[in-house]
Amino acid sequence: MKTDIILSGVGGQGILSIAAVIGEAALEEGLYMKQAEVHGMSQRGGDVQSNLRLSDEPIASDLIPLGHADLIISLEPMESLRYLPYLRKEGWLVTNSRPFINIPRYPETERLEAELAKLPHTVVLDVEQLAKEAGSVRAANIVMLGAATPFLGIDYEKIEEGIRRIFGRKGEEVVAMNLKALKAGFDKANERK
């Protein structure tokens, strides 16, 4: 088993929390894991990208070569397109449909949607809306994690356990809300898979 994942978005969207939960779940599965340094998080609203590599064998490098990513998980649609050169032909892109407009001359939404529609393996969803329905728009990143879970090669229950460990210190209410958000994303991805 080997899964190479690109995580992308903008600062403040919760990329690090997604990586932490996946990491906890991977360790529970007995997998090796390497994560490359996250770039851009020093500026809220700046682009953020991270490489996360999981395997049942030791991993030599934390960087994913061009054309080798199995999965791109993106909380921002333009950022998802930025990393397409890393995605292998059979790889999946799981992205938010709602843009985070943080630059002048941000591309038109219709143009982004058209580019995403060209891809053979995508799950595009409005994670903010699903998170709001699950109880808190702040859980949008966990909705995205739920949508990506079918492509991780890690049991759903292990991802749930990762959420319990990462968010447990914040209280049972926060854990329950994140578990509900995870399920909302997971169910929506399975509809589109």
Tab-separated table of C-alpha atoms in Angstrom:
chain	number	residue	atom	x	y	z
A	1	MET	CA	0.000	0.000	0.000
A	2	LYS	CA	1.290	3.429	-0.955
A	3	THR	CA	-0.673	6.685	-1.072
A	4	ASP	CA	0.881	10.010	-2.038
A	5	ILE	CA	-1.280	13.010	-1.139
A	6	ILE	CA	-0.992	16.707	-1.955
A	7	LEU	CA	-2.864	18.909	0.520
A	8	SER	CA	-3.554	22.445	-0.682
A	9	GLY	CA	-5.526	25.534	0.174
A	10	VAL	CA	-4.908	28.886	1.775
A	11	GLY	CA	-3.668	29.744	5.243
A	12	GLY	CA	-6.317	29.428	7.920
A	13	GLN	CA	-8.427	26.770	6.170
A	14	GLY	CA	-7.244	23.866	8.342
A	15	ILE	CA	-4.790	21.997	6.111
A	16	LEU	CA	-2.634	21.128	9.136
A	17	SER	CA	-5.612	19.606	10.966
A	18	ILE	CA	-6.389	17.383	7.975
A	19	ALA	CA	-2.757	16.227	7.882
A	20	ALA	CA	-2.751	15.601	11.651
A	21	VAL	CA	-5.882	13.425	11.533
A	22	ILE	CA	-4.607	11.437	8.535
A	23	GLY	CA	-1.284	11.020	10.335
A	24	GLU	CA	-2.947	9.708	13.494
A	25	ALA	CA	-5.033	7.266	11.447
A	26	ALA	CA	-2.012	6.111	9.432
A	27	LEU	CA	-0.065	5.378	12.608
A	28	GLU	CA	-3.030	3.369	13.944
A	29	GLU	CA	-2.988	1.387	10.682
A	30	GLY	CA	0.712	0.659	11.265
A	31	LEU	CA	1.765	2.674	8.203
A	32	TYR	CA	4.907	4.674	7.626
A	33	MET	CA	4.346	8.368	7.020
A	34	LYS	CA	6.385	11.329	5.820
A	35	GLN	CA	5.152	14.879	5.509
A	36	ALA	CA	6.965	17.643	3.699
A	37	GLU	CA	7.104	21.069	5.240
A	38	VAL	CA	3.965	23.122	4.779
A	39	HIS	CA	4.608	26.204	2.664
A	40	GLY	CA	2.924	29.587	2.929
A	41	MET	CA	1.160	29.199	6.257
A	42	SER	CA	2.994	32.168	7.752
A	43	GLN	CA	0.432	34.396	6.059
A	44	ARG	CA	-3.274	33.898	6.695
A	45	GLY	CA	-4.851	33.757	3.254
A	46	GLY	CA	-1.561	32.817	1.552
A	47	ASP	CA	-1.260	29.585	-0.394
A	48	VAL	CA	-0.507	26.453	1.634
A	49	GLN	CA	0.705	23.136	0.260
A	50	SER	CA	1.969	19.978	1.870
A	51	ASN	CA	3.086	16.549	0.668
A	52	LEU	CA	1.897	13.606	2.740
A	53	ARG	CA	3.193	10.136	1.892
A	54	LEU	CA	1.801	6.938	3.419
A	55	SER	CA	3.118	3.424	2.873
A	56	ASP	CA	3.331	-0.018	4.404
A	57	GLU	CA	7.082	0.104	3.628
A	58	PRO	CA	9.700	2.683	4.683
A	59	ILE	CA	9.562	5.945	2.710
A	60	ALA	CA	12.785	7.483	1.440
A	61	SER	CA	11.641	11.005	0.553
A	62	ASP	CA	8.928	13.300	1.825
A	63	LEU	CA	8.495	14.993	-1.575
A	64	ILE	CA	6.101	13.698	-4.224
A	65	PRO	CA	7.510	13.754	-7.767
A	66	LEU	CA	5.538	15.267	-10.644
A	67	GLY	CA	2.888	12.863	-11.933
A	68	HIS	CA	2.977	10.586	-8.865
A	69	ALA	CA	0.306	11.912	-6.474
A	70	ASP	CA	-2.584	9.525	-5.923
A	71	LEU	CA	-4.772	12.210	-4.417
A	72	ILE	CA	-5.055	15.990	-4.223
A	73	ILE	CA	-7.139	17.269	-1.320
A	74	SER	CA	-7.815	20.966	-1.731
A	75	LEU	CA	-9.894	23.420	0.240
A	76	GLU	CA	-9.683	25.953	-2.601
A	77	PRO	CA	-10.491	25.219	-6.285
A	78	MET	CA	-7.783	27.364	-7.899
A	79	GLU	CA	-5.181	25.855	-5.566
A	80	SER	CA	-6.329	22.367	-6.587
A	81	LEU	CA	-5.646	23.214	-10.240
A	82	ARG	CA	-2.205	24.600	-9.379
A	83	TYR	CA	-1.031	21.130	-8.296
A	84	LEU	CA	-2.525	19.086	-11.161
A	85	PRO	CA	0.944	18.409	-12.664
A	86	TYR	CA	1.634	16.278	-9.572
A	87	LEU	CA	-1.465	14.106	-10.012
A	88	ARG	CA	-0.994	10.760	-11.716
A	89	LYS	CA	-3.318	9.888	-14.578
A	90	GLU	CA	-5.504	7.601	-12.418
A	91	GLY	CA	-5.354	9.907	-9.376
A	92	TRP	CA	-8.287	11.640	-7.723
A	93	LEU	CA	-8.861	15.329	-7.039
A	94	VAL	CA	-11.146	16.144	-4.106
A	95	THR	CA	-11.785	19.872	-3.884
A	96	ASN	CA	-13.999	22.581	-2.533
A	97	SER	CA	-16.233	24.278	-5.099
A	98	ARG	CA	-16.284	27.595	-3.251
A	99	PRO	CA	-13.361	29.905	-4.025
A	100	PHE	CA	-11.397	31.852	-1.447
A	101	ILE	CA	-10.713	35.010	-3.432
A	102	ASN	CA	-7.467	36.306	-2.005
A	103	ILE	CA	-5.747	37.825	-5.050
A	104	PRO	CA	-6.553	40.492	-7.621
A	105	ARG	CA	-7.802	39.094	-10.946
A	106	TYR	CA	-8.917	35.821	-9.414
A	107	PRO	CA	-10.198	33.574	-12.256
A	108	GLU	CA	-13.934	33.527	-12.940
A	109	THR	CA	-15.770	30.746	-11.096
A	110	GLU	CA	-17.171	29.398	-14.380
A	111	ARG	CA	-13.639	29.018	-15.735
A	112	LEU	CA	-12.525	27.075	-12.662
A	113	GLU	CA	-15.601	24.849	-12.860
A	114	ALA	CA	-14.931	24.167	-16.561
A	115	GLU	CA	-11.336	23.115	-15.830
A	116	LEU	CA	-12.428	20.833	-12.990
A	117	ALA	CA	-15.142	19.298	-15.192
A	118	LYS	CA	-12.461	18.185	-17.684
A	119	LEU	CA	-10.865	15.874	-15.125
A	120	PRO	CA	-11.883	12.195	-15.093
A	121	HIS	CA	-11.630	11.545	-11.331
A	122	THR	CA	-12.972	14.409	-9.248
A	123	VAL	CA	-15.162	15.067	-6.262
A	124	VAL	CA	-16.157	18.735	-6.112
A	125	LEU	CA	-18.348	19.887	-3.246
A	126	ASP	CA	-19.272	22.965	-1.257
A	127	VAL	CA	-17.620	22.027	2.028
A	128	GLU	CA	-18.673	25.222	3.785
A	129	GLN	CA	-22.364	24.483	3.130
A	130	LEU	CA	-22.023	20.860	4.237
A	131	ALA	CA	-20.140	21.957	7.369
A	132	LYS	CA	-22.835	24.502	8.177
A	133	GLU	CA	-25.469	21.765	7.861
A	134	ALA	CA	-23.336	19.543	10.132
A	135	GLY	CA	-23.225	22.190	12.839
A	136	SER	CA	-20.316	24.558	12.201
A	137	VAL	CA	-18.762	26.149	9.136
A	138	ARG	CA	-15.447	25.874	11.027
A	139	ALA	CA	-15.536	22.122	10.296
A	140	ALA	CA	-15.282	22.640	6.515
A	141	ASN	CA	-11.811	21.078	6.513
A	142	ILE	CA	-13.169	17.940	8.204
A	143	VAL	CA	-15.966	17.712	5.620
A	144	MET	CA	-13.174	17.774	3.013
A	145	LEU	CA	-11.313	15.050	4.903
A	146	GLY	CA	-14.481	12.945	4.907
A	147	ALA	CA	-14.833	13.395	1.145
A	148	ALA	CA	-11.206	12.301	0.659
A	149	THR	CA	-11.422	9.290	3.004
A	150	PRO	CA	-12.600	6.788	0.339
A	151	PHE	CA	-9.335	7.435	-1.535
A	152	LEU	CA	-6.873	7.270	1.389
A	153	GLY	CA	-6.544	3.513	1.786
A	154	ILE	CA	-7.249	3.877	5.519
A	155	ASP	CA	-10.335	2.519	7.244
A	156	TYR	CA	-13.012	5.109	7.969
A	157	GLU	CA	-13.043	4.045	11.633
A	158	LYS	CA	-9.331	4.884	11.935
A	159	ILE	CA	-10.039	8.394	10.608
A	160	GLU	CA	-12.800	8.740	13.219
A	161	GLU	CA	-10.324	7.678	15.913
A	162	GLY	CA	-7.834	10.235	14.604
A	163	ILE	CA	-10.469	12.947	15.015
A	164	ARG	CA	-11.170	11.804	18.573
A	165	ARG	CA	-7.459	11.997	19.438
A	166	ILE	CA	-6.747	15.321	17.712
A	167	PHE	CA	-9.869	17.146	18.922
A	168	GLY	CA	-10.518	15.286	22.187
A	169	ARG	CA	-8.913	17.941	24.355
A	170	LYS	CA	-11.428	20.476	23.000
A	171	GLY	CA	-14.350	18.545	24.437
A	172	GLU	CA	-16.936	15.997	23.385
A	173	GLU	CA	-19.126	18.580	21.641
A	174	VAL	CA	-16.290	19.555	19.277
A	175	VAL	CA	-15.479	15.881	18.640
A	176	ALA	CA	-19.135	15.085	17.872
A	177	MET	CA	-19.451	18.040	15.494
A	178	ASN	CA	-16.273	17.012	13.640
A	179	LEU	CA	-17.446	13.402	13.383
A	180	LYS	CA	-20.737	14.635	11.919
A	181	ALA	CA	-18.788	16.805	9.428
A	182	LEU	CA	-16.576	13.840	8.503
A	183	LYS	CA	-19.640	11.693	7.790
A	184	ALA	CA	-21.259	14.435	5.679
A	185	GLY	CA	-18.188	14.643	3.425
A	186	PHE	CA	-17.777	10.873	3.282
A	187	ASP	CA	-21.405	10.317	2.273
A	188	LYS	CA	-21.246	13.033	-0.402
A	189	ALA	CA	-18.037	11.582	-1.910
A	190	ASN	CA	-19.547	8.102	-2.042
A	191	GLU	CA	-22.495	9.536	-3.981
A	192	ARG	CA	-20.090	10.875	-6.623
A	193	LYS	CA	-17.475	8.124	-6.699
